[in-house]
C-alpha atoms as an extended CHARMM CRD file, in Angstrom:
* protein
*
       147  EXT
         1         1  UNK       CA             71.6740000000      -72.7490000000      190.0090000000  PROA      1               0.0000000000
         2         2  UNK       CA             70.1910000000      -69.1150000000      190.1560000000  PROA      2               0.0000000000
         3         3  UNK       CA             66.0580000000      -69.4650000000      191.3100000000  PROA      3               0.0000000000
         4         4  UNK       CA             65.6880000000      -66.6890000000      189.7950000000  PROA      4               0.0000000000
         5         5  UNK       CA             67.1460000000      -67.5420000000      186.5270000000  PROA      5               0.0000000000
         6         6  UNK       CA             65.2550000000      -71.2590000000      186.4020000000  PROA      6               0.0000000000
         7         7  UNK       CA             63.2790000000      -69.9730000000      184.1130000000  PROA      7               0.0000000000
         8         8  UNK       CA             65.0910000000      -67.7570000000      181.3150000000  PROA      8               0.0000000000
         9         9  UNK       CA             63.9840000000      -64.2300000000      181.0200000000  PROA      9               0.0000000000
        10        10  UNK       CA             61.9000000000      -63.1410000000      177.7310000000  PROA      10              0.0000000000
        11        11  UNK       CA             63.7550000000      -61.4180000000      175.0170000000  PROA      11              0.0000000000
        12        12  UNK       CA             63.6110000000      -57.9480000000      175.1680000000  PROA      12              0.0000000000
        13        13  UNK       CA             61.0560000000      -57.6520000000      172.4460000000  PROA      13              0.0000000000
        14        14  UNK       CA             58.8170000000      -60.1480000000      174.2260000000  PROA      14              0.0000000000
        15        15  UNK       CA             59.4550000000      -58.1570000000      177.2770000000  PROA      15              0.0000000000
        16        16  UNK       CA             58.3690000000      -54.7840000000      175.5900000000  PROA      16              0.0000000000
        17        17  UNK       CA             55.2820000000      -56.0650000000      173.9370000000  PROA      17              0.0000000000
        18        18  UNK       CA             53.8070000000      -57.4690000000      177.1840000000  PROA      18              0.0000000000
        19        19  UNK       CA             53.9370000000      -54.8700000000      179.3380000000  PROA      19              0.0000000000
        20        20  UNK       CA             53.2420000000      -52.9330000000      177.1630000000  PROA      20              0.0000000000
        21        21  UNK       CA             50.0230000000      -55.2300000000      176.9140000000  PROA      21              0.0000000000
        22        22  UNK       CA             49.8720000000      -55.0100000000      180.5950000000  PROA      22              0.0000000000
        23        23  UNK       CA             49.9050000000      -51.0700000000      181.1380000000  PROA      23              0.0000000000
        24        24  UNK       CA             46.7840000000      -50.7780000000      178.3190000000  PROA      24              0.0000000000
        25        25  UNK       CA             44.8970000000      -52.4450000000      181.2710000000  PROA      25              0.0000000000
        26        26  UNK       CA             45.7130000000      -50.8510000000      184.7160000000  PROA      26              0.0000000000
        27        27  UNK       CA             46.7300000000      -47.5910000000      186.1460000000  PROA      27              0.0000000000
        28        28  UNK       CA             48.3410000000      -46.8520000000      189.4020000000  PROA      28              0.0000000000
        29        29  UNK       CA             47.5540000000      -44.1580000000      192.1190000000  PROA      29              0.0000000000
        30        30  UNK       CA             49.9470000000      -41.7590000000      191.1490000000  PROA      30              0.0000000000
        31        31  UNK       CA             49.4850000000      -41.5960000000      187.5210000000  PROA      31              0.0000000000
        32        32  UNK       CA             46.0100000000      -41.1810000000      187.8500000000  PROA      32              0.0000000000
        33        33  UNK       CA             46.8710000000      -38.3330000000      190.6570000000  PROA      33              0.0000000000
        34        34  UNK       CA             48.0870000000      -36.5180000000      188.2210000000  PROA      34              0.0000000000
        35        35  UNK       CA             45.9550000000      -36.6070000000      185.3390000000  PROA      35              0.0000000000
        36        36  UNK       CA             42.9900000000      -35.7590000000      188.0020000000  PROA      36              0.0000000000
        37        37  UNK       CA             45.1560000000      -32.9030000000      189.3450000000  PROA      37              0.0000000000
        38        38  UNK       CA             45.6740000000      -31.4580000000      185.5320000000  PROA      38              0.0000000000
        39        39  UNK       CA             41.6570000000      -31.7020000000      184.8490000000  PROA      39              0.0000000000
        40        40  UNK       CA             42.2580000000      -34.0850000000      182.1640000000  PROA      40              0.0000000000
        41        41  UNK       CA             38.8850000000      -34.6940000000      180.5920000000  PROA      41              0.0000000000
        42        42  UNK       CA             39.5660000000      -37.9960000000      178.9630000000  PROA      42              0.0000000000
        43        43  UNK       CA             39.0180000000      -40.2860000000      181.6470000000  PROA      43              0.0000000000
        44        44  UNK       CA             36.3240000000      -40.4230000000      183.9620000000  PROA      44              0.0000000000
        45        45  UNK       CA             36.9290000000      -42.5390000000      187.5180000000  PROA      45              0.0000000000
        46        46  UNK       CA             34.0310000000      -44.9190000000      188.9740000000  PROA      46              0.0000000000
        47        47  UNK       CA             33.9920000000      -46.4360000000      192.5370000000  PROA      47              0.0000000000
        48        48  UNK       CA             32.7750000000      -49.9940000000      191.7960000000  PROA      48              0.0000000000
        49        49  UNK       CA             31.6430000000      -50.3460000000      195.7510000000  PROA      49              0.0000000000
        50        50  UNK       CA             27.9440000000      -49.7710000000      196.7850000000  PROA      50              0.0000000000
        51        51  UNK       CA             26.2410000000      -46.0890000000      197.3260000000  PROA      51              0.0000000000
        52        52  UNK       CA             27.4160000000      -46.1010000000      201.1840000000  PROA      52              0.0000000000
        53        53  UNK       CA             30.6940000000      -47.4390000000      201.7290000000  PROA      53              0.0000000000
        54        54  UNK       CA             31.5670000000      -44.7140000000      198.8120000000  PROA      54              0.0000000000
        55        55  UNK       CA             29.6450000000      -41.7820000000      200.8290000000  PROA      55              0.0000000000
        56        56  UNK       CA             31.9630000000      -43.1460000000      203.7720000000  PROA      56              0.0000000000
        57        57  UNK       CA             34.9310000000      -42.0980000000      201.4840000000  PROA      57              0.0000000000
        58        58  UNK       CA             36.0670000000      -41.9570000000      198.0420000000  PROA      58              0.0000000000
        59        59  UNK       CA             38.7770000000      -40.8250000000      195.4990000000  PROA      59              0.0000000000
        60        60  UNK       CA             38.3360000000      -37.5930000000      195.0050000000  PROA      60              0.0000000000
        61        61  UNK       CA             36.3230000000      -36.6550000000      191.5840000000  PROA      61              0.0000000000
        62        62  UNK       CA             35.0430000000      -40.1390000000      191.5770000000  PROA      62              0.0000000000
        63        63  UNK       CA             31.4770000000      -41.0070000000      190.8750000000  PROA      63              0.0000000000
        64        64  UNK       CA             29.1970000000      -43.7170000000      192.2570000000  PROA      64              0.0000000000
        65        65  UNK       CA             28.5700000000      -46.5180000000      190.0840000000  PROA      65              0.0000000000
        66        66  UNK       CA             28.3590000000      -49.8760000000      191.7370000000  PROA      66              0.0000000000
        67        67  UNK       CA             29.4130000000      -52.4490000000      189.6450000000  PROA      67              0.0000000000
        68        68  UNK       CA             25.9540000000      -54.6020000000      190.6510000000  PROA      68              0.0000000000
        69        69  UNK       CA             24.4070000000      -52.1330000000      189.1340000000  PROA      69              0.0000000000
        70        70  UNK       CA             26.0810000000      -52.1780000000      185.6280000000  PROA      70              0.0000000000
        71        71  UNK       CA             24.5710000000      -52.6840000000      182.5480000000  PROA      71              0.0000000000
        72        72  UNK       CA             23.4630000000      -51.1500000000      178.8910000000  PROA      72              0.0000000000
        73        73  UNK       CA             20.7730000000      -49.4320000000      180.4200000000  PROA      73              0.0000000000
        74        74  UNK       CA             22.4310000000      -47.8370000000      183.5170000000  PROA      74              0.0000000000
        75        75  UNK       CA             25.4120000000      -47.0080000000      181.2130000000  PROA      75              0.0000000000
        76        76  UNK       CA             23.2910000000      -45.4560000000      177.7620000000  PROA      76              0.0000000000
        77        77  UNK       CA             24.3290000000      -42.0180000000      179.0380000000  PROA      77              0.0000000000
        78        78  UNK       CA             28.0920000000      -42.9160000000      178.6100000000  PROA      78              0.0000000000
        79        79  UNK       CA             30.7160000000      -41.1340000000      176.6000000000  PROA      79              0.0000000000
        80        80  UNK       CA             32.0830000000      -44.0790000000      174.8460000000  PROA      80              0.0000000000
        81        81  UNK       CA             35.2950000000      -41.9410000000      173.7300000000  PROA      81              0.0000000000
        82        82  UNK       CA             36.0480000000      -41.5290000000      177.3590000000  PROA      82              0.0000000000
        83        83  UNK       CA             38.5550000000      -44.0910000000      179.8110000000  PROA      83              0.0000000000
        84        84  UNK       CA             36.9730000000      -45.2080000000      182.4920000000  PROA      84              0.0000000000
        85        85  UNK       CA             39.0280000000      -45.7400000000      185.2100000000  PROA      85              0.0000000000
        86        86  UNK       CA             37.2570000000      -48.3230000000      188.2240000000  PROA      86              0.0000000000
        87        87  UNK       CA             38.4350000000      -49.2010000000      191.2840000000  PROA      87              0.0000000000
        88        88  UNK       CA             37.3490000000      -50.6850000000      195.0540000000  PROA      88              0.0000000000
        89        89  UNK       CA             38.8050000000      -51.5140000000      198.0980000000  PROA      89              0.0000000000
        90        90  UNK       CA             42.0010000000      -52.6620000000      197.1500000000  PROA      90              0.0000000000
        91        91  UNK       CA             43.7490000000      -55.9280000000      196.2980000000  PROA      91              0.0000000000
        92        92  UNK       CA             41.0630000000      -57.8980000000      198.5040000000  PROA      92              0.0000000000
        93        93  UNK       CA             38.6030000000      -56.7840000000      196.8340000000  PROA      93              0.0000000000
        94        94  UNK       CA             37.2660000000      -57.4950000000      192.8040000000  PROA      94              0.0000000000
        95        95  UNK       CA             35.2240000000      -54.7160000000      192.6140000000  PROA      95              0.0000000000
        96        96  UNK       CA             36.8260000000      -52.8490000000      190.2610000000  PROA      96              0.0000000000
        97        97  UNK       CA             37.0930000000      -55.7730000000      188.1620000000  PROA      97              0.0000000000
        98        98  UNK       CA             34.0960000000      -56.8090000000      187.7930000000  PROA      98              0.0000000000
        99        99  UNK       CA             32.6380000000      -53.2990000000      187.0430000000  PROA      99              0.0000000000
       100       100  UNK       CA             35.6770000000      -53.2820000000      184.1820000000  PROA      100             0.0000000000
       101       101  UNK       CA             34.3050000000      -56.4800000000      182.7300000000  PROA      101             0.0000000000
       102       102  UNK       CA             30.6300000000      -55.4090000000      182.4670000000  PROA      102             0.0000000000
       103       103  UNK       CA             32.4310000000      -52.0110000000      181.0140000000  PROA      103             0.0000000000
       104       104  UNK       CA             34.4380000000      -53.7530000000      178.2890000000  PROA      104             0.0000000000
       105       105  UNK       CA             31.5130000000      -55.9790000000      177.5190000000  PROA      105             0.0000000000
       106       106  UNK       CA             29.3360000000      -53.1240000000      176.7520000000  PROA      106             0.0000000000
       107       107  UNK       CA             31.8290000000      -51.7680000000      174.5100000000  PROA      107             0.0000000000
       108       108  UNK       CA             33.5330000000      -48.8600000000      176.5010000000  PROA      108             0.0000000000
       109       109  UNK       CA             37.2210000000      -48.4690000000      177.3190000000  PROA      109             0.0000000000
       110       110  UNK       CA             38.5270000000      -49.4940000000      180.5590000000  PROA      110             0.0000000000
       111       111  UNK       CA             41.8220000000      -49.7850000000      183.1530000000  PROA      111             0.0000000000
       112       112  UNK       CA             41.4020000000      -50.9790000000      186.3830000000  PROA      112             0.0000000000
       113       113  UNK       CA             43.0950000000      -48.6930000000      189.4000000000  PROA      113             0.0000000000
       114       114  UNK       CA             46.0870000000      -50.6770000000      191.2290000000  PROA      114             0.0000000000
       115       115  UNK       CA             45.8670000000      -51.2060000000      194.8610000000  PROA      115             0.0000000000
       116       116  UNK       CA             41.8360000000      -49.3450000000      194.8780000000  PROA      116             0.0000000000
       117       117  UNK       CA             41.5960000000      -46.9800000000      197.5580000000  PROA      117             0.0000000000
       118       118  UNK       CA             43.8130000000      -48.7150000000      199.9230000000  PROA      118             0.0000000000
       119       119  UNK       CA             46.6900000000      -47.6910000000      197.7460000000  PROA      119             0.0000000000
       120       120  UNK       CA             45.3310000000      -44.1820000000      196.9960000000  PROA      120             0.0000000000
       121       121  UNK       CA             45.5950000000      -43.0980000000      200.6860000000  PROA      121             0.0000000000
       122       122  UNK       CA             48.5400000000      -45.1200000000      201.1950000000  PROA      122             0.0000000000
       123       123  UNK       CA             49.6210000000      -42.3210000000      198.9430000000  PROA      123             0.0000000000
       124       124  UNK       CA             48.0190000000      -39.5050000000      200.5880000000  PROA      124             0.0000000000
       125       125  UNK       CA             45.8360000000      -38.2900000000      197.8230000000  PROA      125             0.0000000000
       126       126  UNK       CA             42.8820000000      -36.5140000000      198.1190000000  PROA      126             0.0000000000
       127       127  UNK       CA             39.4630000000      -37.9720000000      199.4310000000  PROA      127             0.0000000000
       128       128  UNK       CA             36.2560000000      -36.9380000000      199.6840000000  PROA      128             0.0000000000
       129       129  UNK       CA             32.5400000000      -38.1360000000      201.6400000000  PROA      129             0.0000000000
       130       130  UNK       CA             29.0130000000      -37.4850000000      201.1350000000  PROA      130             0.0000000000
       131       131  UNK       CA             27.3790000000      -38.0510000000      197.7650000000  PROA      131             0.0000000000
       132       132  UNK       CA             28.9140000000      -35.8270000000      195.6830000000  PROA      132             0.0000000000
       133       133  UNK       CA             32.3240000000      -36.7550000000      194.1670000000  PROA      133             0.0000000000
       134       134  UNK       CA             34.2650000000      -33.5090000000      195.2620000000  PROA      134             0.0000000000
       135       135  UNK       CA             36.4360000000      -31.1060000000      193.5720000000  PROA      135             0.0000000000
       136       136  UNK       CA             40.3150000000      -31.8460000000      193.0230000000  PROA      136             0.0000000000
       137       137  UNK       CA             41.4680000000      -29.1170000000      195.9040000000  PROA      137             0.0000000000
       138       138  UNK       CA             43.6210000000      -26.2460000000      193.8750000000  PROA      138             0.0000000000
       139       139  UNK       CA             46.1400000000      -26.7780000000      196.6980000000  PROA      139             0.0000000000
       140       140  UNK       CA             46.7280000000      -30.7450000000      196.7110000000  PROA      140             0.0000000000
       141       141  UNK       CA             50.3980000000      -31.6690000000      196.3330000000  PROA      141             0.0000000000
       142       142  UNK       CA             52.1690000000      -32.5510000000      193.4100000000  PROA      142             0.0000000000
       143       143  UNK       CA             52.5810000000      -36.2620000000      192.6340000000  PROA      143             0.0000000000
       144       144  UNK       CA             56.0420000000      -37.3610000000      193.4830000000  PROA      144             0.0000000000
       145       145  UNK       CA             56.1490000000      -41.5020000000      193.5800000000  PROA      145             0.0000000000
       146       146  UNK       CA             59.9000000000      -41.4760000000      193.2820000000  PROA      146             0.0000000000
       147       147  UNK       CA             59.5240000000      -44.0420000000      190.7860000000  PROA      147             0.0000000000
């Protein structure tokens, strides 16, 4: 008996409704690469950690909001037509999900990054330190995952 089959695969249309269900909630490195690299305006990208680990390094474009510091009055200033992206550490860390869930409870849009930074330089995108969150360099490589 097949391991693998012990439990029957979903039928295709079961297959195609959840993930599609799963992409609405998570983005990966690359695609997000991408959409940074092409100035798209309709997301905005928050590092979940605290003020110092991001000024030790950070996605590039991303802005400082830790996720302890989350809530209706911190986020009043929001564009609520905006997708905000969050992320952390990586898969260790839950970061970037908890500043999601204060995020969705306050009524905004939200996707959680796969793999946080580990997985963004993994895949040698851009990075950037201090306080500011840096501008996407005009010269950065194109995304190519091979996926």
């Amino acid at each position: 008996m097949s391991s693998v089959l012990a439990f029957p695969p979903a039928s295709p249309s079961a297959s195609l409704a959840y993930l599609q269900h799963k992409l609405a909630y998570y983005t990966d490195a690359w695609d997000l690469a991408e959409d940074m690299a092409n100035g798209c305006e309709a997301i905005v990208v928050f590092d979940a950690r605290s003020d110092a680990v991001y000024q030790a390094g950070h996605l590039c474009g991303a802005i400082s909001f830790p996720h302890r510091t989350i809530n209706a009055a911190t986020t009043a200033h929001l564009d609520r037509q905006k997708v905000y992206i969050t992320y952390c550490d990586g898969i260790g860390c839950n970061g970037s999900t908890k500043a999601a869930l204060k995020l969705a409870a306050l009524g905004f849009q939200v996707k959680e990054l796969i793999g946080g930074l580990d997985f963004w330089k993994r895949d040698g995108h851009p990075m950037a330190w201090g306080s500011a969150p840096g501008e996407w360099p005009a010269a950065a490589p194109a995304a190519s995952c091979g996926c």
